[in-house]
Coordinates of C-alpha atoms in Angstrom, one line a residue:
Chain A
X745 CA -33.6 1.9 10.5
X746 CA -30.9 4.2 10.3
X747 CA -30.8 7.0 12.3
X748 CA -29.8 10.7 11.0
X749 CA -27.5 12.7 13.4
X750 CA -26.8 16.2 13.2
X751 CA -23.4 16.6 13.4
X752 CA -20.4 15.1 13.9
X753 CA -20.2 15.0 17.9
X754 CA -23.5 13.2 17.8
X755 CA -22.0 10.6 15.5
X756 CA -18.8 10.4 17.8
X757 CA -21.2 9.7 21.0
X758 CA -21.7 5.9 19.6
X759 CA -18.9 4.8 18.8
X760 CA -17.6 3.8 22.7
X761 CA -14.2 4.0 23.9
X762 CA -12.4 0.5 23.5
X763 CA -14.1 -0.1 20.0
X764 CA -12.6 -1.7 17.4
X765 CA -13.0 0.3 14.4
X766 CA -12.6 -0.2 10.9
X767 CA -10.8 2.5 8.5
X768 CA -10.6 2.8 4.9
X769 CA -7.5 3.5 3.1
X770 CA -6.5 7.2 2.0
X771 CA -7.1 6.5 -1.7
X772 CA -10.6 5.8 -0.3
X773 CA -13.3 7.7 1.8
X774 CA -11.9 8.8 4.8
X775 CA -15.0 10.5 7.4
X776 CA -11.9 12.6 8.8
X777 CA -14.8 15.0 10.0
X778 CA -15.6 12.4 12.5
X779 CA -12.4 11.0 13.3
X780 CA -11.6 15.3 14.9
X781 CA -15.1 14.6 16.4
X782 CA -13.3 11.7 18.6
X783 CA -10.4 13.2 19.3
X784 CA -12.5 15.9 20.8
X785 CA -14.4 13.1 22.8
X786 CA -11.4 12.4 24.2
X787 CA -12.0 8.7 23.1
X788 CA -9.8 6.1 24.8
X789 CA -8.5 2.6 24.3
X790 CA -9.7 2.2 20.5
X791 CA -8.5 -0.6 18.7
X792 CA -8.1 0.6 15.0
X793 CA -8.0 -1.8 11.5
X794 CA -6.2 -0.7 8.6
X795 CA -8.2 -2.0 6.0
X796 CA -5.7 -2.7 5.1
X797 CA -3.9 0.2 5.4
X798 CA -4.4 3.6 6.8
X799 CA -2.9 7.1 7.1
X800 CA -3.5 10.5 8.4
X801 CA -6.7 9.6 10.1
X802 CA -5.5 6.9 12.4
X803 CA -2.0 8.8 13.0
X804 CA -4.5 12.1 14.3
X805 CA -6.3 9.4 17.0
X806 CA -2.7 8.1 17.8
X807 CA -1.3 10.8 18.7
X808 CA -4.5 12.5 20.7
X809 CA -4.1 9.3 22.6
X810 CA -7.3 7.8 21.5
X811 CA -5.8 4.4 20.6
X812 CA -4.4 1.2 22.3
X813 CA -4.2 -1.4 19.3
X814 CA -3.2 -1.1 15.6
X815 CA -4.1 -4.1 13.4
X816 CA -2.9 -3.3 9.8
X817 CA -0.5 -3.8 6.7
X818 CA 0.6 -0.6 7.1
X819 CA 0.8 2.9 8.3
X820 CA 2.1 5.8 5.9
X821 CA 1.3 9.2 4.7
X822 CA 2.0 8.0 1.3
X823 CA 3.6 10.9 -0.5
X824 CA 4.3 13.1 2.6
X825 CA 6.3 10.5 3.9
X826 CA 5.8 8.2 7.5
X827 CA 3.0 8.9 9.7
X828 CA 4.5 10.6 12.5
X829 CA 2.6 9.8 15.5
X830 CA 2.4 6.1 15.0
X831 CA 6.1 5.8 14.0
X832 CA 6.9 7.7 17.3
X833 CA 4.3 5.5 19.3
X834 CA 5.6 2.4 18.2
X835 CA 9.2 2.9 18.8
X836 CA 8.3 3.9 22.4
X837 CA 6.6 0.7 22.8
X838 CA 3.0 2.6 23.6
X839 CA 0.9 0.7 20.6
X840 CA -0.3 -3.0 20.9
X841 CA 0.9 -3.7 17.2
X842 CA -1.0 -6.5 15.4
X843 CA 1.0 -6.1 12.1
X844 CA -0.8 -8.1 9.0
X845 CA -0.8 -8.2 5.7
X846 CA -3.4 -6.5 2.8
X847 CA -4.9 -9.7 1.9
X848 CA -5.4 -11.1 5.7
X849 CA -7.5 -8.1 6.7
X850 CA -9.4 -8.6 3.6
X851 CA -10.1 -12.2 4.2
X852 CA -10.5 -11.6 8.0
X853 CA -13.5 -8.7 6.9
X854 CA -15.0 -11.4 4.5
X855 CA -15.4 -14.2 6.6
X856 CA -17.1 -11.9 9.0
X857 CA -19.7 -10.8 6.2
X858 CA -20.4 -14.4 5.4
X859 CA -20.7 -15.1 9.4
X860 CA -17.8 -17.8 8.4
X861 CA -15.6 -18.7 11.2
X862 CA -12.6 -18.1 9.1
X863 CA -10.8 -17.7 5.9
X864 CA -7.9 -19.3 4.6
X865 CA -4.9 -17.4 1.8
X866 CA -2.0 -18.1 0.2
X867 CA 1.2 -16.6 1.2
X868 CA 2.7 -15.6 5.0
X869 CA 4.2 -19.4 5.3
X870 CA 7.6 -18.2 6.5
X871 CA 7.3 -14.6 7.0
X872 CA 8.0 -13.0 10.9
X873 CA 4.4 -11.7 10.2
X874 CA 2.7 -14.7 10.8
X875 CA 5.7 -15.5 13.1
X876 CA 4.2 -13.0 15.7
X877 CA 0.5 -13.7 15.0
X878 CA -0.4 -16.5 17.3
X879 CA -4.3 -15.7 16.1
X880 CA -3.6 -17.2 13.0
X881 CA -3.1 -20.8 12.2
X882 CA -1.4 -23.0 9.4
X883 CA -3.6 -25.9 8.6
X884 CA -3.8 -28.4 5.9
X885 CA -5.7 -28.0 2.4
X886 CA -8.2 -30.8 2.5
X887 CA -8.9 -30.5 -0.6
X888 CA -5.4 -30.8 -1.4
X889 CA -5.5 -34.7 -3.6
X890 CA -8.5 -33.8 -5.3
X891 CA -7.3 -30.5 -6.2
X892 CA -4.3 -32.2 -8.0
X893 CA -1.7 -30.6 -5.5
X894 CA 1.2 -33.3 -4.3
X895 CA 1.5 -33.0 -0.6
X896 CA -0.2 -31.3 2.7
X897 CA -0.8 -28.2 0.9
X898 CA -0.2 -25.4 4.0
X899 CA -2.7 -22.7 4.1
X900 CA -3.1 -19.5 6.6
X901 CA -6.7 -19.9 8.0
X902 CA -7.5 -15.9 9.6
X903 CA -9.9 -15.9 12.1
X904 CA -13.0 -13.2 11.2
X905 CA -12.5 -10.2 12.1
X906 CA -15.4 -8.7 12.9
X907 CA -15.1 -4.6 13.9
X908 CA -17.7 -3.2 16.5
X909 CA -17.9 0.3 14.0
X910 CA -16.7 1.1 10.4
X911 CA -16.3 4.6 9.8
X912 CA -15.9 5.8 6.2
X913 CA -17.1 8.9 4.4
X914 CA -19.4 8.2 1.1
X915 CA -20.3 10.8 -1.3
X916 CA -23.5 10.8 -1.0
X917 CA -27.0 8.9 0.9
X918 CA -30.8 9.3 0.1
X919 CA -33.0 9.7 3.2
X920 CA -33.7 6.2 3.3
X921 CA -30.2 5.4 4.6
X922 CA -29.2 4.3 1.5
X923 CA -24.7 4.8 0.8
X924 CA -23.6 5.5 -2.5
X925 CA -20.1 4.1 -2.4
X926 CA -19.4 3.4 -6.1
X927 CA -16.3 1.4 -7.0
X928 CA -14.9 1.9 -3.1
X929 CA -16.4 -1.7 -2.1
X930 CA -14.0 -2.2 0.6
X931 CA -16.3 0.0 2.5
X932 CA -19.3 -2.1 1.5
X933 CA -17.7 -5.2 3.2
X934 CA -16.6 -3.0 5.9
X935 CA -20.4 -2.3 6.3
X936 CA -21.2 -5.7 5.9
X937 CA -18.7 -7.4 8.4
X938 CA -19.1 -4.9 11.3
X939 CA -22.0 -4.7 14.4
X940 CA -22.5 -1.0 13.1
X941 CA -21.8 1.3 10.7
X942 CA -21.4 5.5 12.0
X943 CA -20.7 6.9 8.8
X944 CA -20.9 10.6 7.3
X945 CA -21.7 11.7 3.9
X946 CA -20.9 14.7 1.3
X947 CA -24.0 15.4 0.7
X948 CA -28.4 13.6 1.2
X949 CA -29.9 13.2 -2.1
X950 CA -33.5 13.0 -2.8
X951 CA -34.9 9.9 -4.1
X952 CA -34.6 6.5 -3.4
X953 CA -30.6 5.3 -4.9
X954 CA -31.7 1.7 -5.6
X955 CA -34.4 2.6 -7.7
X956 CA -32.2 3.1 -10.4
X957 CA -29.6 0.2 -11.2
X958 CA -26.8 2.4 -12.2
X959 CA -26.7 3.7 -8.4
X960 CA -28.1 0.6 -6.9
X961 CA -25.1 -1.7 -8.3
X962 CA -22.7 0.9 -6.0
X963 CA -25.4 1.9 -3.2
X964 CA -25.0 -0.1 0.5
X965 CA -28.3 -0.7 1.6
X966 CA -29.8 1.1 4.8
X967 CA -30.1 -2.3 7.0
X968 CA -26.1 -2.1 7.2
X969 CA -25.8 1.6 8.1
X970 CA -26.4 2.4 11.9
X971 CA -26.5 6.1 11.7
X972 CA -25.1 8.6 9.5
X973 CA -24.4 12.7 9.3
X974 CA -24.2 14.7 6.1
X975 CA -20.9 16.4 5.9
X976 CA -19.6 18.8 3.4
X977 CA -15.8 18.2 2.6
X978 CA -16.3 15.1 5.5
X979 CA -12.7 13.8 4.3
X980 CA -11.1 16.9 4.4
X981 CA -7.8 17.4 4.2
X982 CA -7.8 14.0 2.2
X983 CA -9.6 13.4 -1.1
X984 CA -12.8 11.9 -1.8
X985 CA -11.3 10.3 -4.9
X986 CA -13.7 9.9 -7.9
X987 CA -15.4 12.3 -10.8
X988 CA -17.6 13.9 -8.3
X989 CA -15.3 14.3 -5.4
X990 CA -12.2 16.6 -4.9
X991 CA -9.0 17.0 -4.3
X992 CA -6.7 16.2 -1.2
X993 CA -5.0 19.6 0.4
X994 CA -1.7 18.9 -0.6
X995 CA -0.3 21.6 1.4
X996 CA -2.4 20.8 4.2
X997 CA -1.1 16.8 4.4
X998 CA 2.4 17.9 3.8
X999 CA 2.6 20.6 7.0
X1000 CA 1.1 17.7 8.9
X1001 CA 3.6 15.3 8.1
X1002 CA 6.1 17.9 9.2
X1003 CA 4.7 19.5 12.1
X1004 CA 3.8 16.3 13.8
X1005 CA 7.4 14.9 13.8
X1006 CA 7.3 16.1 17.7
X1007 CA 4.8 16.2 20.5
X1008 CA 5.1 19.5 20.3
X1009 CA 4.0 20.3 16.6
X1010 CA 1.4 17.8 17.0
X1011 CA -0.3 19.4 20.1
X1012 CA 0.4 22.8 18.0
X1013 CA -1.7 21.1 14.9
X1014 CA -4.5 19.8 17.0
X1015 CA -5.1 23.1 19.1
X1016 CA -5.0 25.1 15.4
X1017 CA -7.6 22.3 13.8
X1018 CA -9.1 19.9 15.8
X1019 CA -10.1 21.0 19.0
X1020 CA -11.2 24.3 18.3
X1021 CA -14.4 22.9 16.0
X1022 CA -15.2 26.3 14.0
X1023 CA -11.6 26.1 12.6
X1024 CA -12.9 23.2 10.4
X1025 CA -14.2 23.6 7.1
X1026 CA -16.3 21.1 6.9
X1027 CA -18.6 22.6 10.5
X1028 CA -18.0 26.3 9.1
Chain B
X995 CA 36.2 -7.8 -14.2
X996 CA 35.5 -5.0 -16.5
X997 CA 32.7 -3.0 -17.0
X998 CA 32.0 -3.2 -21.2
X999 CA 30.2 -0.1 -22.0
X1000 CA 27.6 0.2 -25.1
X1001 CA 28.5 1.0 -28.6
X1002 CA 24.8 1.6 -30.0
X1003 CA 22.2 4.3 -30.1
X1004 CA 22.2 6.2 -26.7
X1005 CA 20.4 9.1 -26.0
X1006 CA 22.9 11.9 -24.6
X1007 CA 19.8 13.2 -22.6
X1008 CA 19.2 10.6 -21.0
X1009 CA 18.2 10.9 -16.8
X1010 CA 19.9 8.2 -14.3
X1011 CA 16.4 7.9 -14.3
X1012 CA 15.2 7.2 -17.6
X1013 CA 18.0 4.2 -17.3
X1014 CA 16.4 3.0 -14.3
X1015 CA 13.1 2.9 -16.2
X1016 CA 14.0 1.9 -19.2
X1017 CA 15.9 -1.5 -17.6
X1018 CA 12.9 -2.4 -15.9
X1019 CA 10.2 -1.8 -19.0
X1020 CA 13.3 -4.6 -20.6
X1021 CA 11.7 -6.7 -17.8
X1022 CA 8.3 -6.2 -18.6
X1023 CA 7.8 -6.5 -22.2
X1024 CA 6.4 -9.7 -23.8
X1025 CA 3.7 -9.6 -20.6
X1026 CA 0.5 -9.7 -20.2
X1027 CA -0.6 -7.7 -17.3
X1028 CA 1.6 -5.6 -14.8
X1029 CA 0.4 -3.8 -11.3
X1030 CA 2.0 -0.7 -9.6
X1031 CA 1.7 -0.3 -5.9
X1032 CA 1.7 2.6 -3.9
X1033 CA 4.5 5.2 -4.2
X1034 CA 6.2 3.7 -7.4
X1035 CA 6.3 6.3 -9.6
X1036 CA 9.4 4.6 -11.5
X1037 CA 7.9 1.1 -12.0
X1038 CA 4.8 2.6 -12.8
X1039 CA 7.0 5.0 -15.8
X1040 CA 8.7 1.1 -16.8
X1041 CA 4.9 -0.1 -17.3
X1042 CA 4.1 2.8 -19.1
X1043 CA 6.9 2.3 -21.3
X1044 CA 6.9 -1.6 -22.1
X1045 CA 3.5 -0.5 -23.1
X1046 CA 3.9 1.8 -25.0
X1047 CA 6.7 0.2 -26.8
X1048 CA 5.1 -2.9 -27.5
X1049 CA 1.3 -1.8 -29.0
X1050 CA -0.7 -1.4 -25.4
X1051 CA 1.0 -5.1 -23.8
X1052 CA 1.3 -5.5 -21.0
X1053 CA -1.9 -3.9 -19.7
X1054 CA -0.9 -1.2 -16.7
X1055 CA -3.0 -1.4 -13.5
X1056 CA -1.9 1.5 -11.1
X1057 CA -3.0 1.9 -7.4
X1058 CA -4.4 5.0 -7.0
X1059 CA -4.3 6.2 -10.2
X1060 CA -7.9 7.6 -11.7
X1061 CA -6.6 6.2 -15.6
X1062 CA -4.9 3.2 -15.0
X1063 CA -6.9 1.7 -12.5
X1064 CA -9.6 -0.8 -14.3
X1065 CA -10.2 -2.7 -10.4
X1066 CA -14.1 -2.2 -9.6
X1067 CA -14.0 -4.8 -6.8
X1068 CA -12.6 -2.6 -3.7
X1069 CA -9.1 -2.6 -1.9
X1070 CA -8.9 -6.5 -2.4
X1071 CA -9.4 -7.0 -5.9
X1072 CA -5.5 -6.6 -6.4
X1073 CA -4.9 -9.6 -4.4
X1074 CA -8.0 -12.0 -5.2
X1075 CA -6.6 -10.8 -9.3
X1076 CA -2.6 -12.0 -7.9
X1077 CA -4.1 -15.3 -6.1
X1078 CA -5.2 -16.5 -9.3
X1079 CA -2.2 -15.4 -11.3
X1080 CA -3.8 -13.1 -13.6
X1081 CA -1.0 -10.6 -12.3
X1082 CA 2.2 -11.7 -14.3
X1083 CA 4.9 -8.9 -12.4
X1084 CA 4.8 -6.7 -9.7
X1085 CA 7.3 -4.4 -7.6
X1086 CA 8.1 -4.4 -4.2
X1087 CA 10.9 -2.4 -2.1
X1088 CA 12.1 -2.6 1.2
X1089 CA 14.3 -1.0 4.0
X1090 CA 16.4 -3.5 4.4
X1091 CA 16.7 -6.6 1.4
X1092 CA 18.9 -9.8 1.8
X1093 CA 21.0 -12.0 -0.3
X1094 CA 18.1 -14.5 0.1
X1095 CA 15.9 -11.6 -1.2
X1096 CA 14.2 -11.4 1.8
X1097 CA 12.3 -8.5 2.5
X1098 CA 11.6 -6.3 5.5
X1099 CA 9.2 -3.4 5.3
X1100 CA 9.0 -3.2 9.1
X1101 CA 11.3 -2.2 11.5
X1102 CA 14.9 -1.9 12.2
X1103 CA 15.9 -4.5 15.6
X1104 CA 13.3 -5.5 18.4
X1105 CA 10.0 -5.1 16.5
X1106 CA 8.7 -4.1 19.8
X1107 CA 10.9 -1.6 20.6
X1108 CA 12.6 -1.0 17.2
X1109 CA 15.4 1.7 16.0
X1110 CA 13.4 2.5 13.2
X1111 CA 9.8 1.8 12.2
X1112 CA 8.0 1.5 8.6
X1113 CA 5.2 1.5 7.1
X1114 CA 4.5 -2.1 7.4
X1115 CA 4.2 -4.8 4.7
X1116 CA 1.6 -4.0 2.8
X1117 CA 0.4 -6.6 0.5
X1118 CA 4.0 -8.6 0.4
X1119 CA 3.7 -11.3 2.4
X1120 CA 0.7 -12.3 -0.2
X1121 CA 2.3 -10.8 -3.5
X1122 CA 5.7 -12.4 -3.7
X1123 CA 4.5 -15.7 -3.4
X1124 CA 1.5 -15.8 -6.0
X1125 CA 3.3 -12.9 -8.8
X1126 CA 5.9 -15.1 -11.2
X1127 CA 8.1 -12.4 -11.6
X1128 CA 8.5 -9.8 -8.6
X1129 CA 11.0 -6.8 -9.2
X1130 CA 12.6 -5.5 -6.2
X1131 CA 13.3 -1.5 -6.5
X1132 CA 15.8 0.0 -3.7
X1133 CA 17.2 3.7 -4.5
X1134 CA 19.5 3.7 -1.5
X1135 CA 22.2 0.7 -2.4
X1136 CA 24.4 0.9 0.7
X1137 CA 25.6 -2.2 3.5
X1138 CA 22.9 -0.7 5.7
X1139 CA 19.9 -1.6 3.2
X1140 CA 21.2 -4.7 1.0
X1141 CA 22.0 -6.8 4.3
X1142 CA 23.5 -10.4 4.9
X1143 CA 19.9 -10.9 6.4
X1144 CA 16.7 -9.1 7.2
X1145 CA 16.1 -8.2 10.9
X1146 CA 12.3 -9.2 10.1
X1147 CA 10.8 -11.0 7.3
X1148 CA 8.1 -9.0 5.7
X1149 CA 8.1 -11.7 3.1
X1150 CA 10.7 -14.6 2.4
X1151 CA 12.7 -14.9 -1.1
X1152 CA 12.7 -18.6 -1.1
X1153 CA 9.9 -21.0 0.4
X1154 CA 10.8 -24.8 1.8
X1155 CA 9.3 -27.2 -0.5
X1156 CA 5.1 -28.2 -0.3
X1157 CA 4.3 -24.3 0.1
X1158 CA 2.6 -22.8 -2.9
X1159 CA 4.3 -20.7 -4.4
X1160 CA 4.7 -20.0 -8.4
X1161 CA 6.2 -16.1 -7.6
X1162 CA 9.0 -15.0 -6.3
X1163 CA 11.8 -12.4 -6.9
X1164 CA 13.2 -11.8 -10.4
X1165 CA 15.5 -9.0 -10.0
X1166 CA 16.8 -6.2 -8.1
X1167 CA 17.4 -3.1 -9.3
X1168 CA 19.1 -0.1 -7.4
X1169 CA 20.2 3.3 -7.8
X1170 CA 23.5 1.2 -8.7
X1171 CA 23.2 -1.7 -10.6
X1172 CA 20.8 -4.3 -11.6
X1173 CA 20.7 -7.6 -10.2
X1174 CA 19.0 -11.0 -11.4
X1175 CA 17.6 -13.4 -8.8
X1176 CA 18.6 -17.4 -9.4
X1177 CA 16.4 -18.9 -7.4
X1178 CA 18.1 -22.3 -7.9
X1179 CA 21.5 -21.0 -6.0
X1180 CA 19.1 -18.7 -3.9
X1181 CA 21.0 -15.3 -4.7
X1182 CA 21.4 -12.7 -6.7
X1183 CA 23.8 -12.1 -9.5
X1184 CA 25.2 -8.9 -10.8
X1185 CA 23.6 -8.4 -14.3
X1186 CA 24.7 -4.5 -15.2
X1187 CA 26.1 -1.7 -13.7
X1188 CA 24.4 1.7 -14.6
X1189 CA 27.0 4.3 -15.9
X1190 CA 29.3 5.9 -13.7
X1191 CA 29.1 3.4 -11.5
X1192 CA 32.0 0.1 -11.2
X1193 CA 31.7 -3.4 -9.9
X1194 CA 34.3 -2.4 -7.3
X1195 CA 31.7 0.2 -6.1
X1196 CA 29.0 -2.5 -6.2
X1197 CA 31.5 -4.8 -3.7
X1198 CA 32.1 -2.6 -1.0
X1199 CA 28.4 -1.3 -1.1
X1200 CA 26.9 -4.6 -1.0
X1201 CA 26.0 -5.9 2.6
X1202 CA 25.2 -9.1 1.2
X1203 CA 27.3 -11.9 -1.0
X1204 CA 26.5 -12.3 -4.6
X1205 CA 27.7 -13.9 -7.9
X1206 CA 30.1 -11.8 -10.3
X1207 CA 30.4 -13.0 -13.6
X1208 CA 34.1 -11.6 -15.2
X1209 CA 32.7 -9.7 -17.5
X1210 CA 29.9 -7.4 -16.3
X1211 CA 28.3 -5.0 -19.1
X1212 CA 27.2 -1.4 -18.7
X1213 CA 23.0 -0.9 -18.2
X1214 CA 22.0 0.2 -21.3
X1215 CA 21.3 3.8 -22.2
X1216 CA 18.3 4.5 -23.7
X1217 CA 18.1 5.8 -27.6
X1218 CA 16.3 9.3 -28.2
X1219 CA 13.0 8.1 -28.9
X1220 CA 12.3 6.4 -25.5
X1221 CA 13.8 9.2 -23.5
X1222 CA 11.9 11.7 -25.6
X1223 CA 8.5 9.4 -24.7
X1224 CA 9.8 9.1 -21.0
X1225 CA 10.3 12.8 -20.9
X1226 CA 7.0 13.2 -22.9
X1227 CA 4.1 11.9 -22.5
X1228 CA 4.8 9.6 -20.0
X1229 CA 6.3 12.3 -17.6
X1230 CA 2.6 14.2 -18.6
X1231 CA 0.8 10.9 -17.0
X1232 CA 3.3 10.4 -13.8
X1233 CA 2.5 14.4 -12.9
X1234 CA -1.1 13.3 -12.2
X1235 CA -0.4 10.7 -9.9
X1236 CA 3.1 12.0 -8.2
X1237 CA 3.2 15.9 -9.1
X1238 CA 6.3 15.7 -6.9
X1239 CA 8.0 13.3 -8.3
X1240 CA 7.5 14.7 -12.0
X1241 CA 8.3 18.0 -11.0
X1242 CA 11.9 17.2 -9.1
X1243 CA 12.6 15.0 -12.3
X1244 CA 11.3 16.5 -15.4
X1245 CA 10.0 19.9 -14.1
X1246 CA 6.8 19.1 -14.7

């Protein structure tokens, strides 16, 4: 059953210090709502995953000092540039870096959802990324002579990866627990390969959204969603891409990317709009 | 050794930009389906173009883009769609590129403790082996970014023999010049120079060695109409997706 917090704060109570936590890319649903709710927890030792990559949301955690480990393809604030806080953290040597690749993350996720004990891809043979991953393995295609390929046919098996909490923001749930994530279905294996799922939405619908196909086809079911918050403008200052969503805050992103280029303008940022709560929109 | 500049059509309004594009839609035409990573808003405007130009082939996927995005499968669609080489070209960059036309979109020294850190390598280290024909894209063409080799390999130019791999890099194409990959020598020859630029130039900002053939031509200028549909209708569709991009370019 899932459970219906209040706010935020409640929502940031379960996830535990030391979790490894799974985020959704910024042309996704970010819950950046809750991820200010941790920061003001004062979360420690979190081990995030890109998946595959992230931005503003893990560089905020980063650079409150919420985080120990980054497992990802990549870090960036896309448009505004590098993501200031992890760029600064890595080249002090303060991160645990478990670079990776989009692809390994994905197949990492889905042999978790299938309770596989791994998955194998193409690619990586030769690359300093696999190089520096120990965790992964080159083994042999068995399939390889009946598959008509001459040779041992390398492949990279990636152990599952399996996160203790996904966080995402959907647009909307019905008060079953049901997710509407539409055509954002790396958050439905997120859902699916994680112990729990602490999510927030835009908005609770009445109704039940697999009684119709048309929602059903896009909706995560309750059994994979631990608890969840309504939110209004939950992924502000990012989008929440789609017809029925809005609009990243441009200006927002960009005095981020600039202010947080020192310790300094970072601790500025978060005392303006992260640890004083009523200066969020989305609790206002 | 001379630099043999074009006698045809060209468009006096043309953009160093619109000859960057219109060079790489050259290398797309004829195909059947072309992607667009994040932050490309060139290679995505040389997609648009072949496209355009050639009566809706190739067909134009675009991360992140709300019209030119026809994935319904989630963040790893892209890659699953690559693996099985429904993905004919693709575009990737990197800080630091090598005559080998290996890539790094890591970090600069100890990856530890590094000089400089990146974003990281994306979806690389999966799409240069499995895309036939990968076009690298570097605006800055200096000794410190086109390197004798890589301080890390995001992703490898060339694979030793048994590994899978049908893809691989095509071309290069800089702020500079435009390079072609033969990956029977393993390296990169110089194919045209853009205008205003020479093949002396090209030597002494080159980190890495390459082949020179005597008589290098000039990259082609577009003619009016494709610099009046870059600067058009295409511009209209890059403003949607990189409103700063389109508005530094073609004050959009």
């Amino acid at each position: 059953m899932t459970v219906f917090e209040k706010n935020v704060a409640a929502l940031a109570a379960r996830i535990p210090d030391g979790a490894k936590i799974a985020l959704p890319p910024d042309y996704s649903y970010c819950a950046n709502a809750l991820v200010r709710a941790l920061v003001r927890r004062r979360a420690k030792g979190l081990h995030l995953v890109g998946v595959p990559a992230f931005g503003y949301q893990g560089d905020l955690l980063i650079g409150a000092g919420c985080v120990d480990t980054v497992e990802t393809a990549a870090v960036t604030m896309g448009e505004y540039g590098l993501a200031p806080r992890f760029t600064a953290a890595v080249k002090a040597g303060e991160l645990r870096l478990l670079d990776a690749t989009c692809p390994a993350i994905h197949a990492g996720l889905q042999a978790a959802e299938r309770g596989a004990p791994f998955s194998v891809m193409r690619g990586l043979i030769g690359s300093d990324i696999l190089a520096r991953r120990p965790d992964w393995r080159v083994i042999d295609n068995p399939f390889a002579a009946q598959q008509g390929i001459e040779g041992r046919d390398p492949v990279v098996a990636i152990p599952a990866l399996k996160p203790d909490v996904t966080v995402f923001h959907a647009p909307k749930a019905d008060r079953f627990g049901n997710v509407f994530i539409g055509v954002r279905r790396e958050c439905m294996v997120m859902a699916h390969a994680a112990s729990q799922a602490v999510i927030t939405v835009e908005r609770i619908v009445d109704g039940n959204l697999l009684d119709d196909v048309e929602t059903a086809a896009g909706t995560i079911p309750s059994l994979y969603i631990t608890a969840l918050a309504e939110v209004a403008r939950g992924a502000w200052p990012q989008a929440l891409p789609g017809n029925q969503g809005y609009a990243a805050d441009a200006v927002h992103l960009r005095d981020y990317a600039r202010q947080a280029k020192s310790a300094e303008g970072f601790q500025a940022y978060l005392d303006a709009h992260v640890l004083e709560p009523l200066a969020e929109p989305a609790l206002s | 050794m001379t630099v043999e500049t074009q006698t045809g059509d060209k468009s006096q309004d043309a953009l160093p930009e619109d000859i960057l594009i219109s060079a790489i839609a050259e290398m797309l035409e004829g195909l059947g389906h072309v992607a667009i990573g994040a932050s490309s808003p060139i290679p995505m405007a040389a997609a648009l173009l072949a496209n355009a130009r050639t009566g809706g082939r190739p067909q134009v996927s675009v991360l992140g883009s709300q019209d030119h995005n026809f994935f319904t499968d989630g963040a790893k669609e892209l890659f699953d769609c690559a693996g099985q080489g429904r993905i004919d070209a693709f575009f990737l960059g990197g800080a630091q590129i090598d005559g080998q036309a290996n890539i790094n979109l890591v970090s600069i020294g100890d990856p530890d403790r590094p000089k400089a850190r990146f974003p990281g390598s994306f979806g690389s280290a999966h799409m240069y082996y499995v895309v036939p024909r990968v076009i690298l894209f570097r605006l800055e063409h200096t000794p410190r970014t086109l390197v004798e080799r890589v301080d890390y390999i995001s992703a490898p130019g060339l694979s030793e023999p048994g590994v899978f791999r049908p893809g691989g890099p095509y071309a290069l194409i800089t702020d500079r010049c435009l390079f072609h990959f033969d990956k029977g020598q393993g390296r990169f020859r110089l194919v045209s120079v853009h205008p205003g630029h020479t093949v002396e130039e090209i030597r002494e900002q080159t980190g890495f060695a390459y082949e020179e053939p005597d008589h290098v031509p000039e990259t082609a200028v577009p003619d009016r109409e494709t610099v009046a549909l870059l600067q058009g209708p295409i511009a209209d569709q890059l403003a949607k997706l990189y409103p700063d991009f389109a508005t530094r370019v073609y004050g959009r």
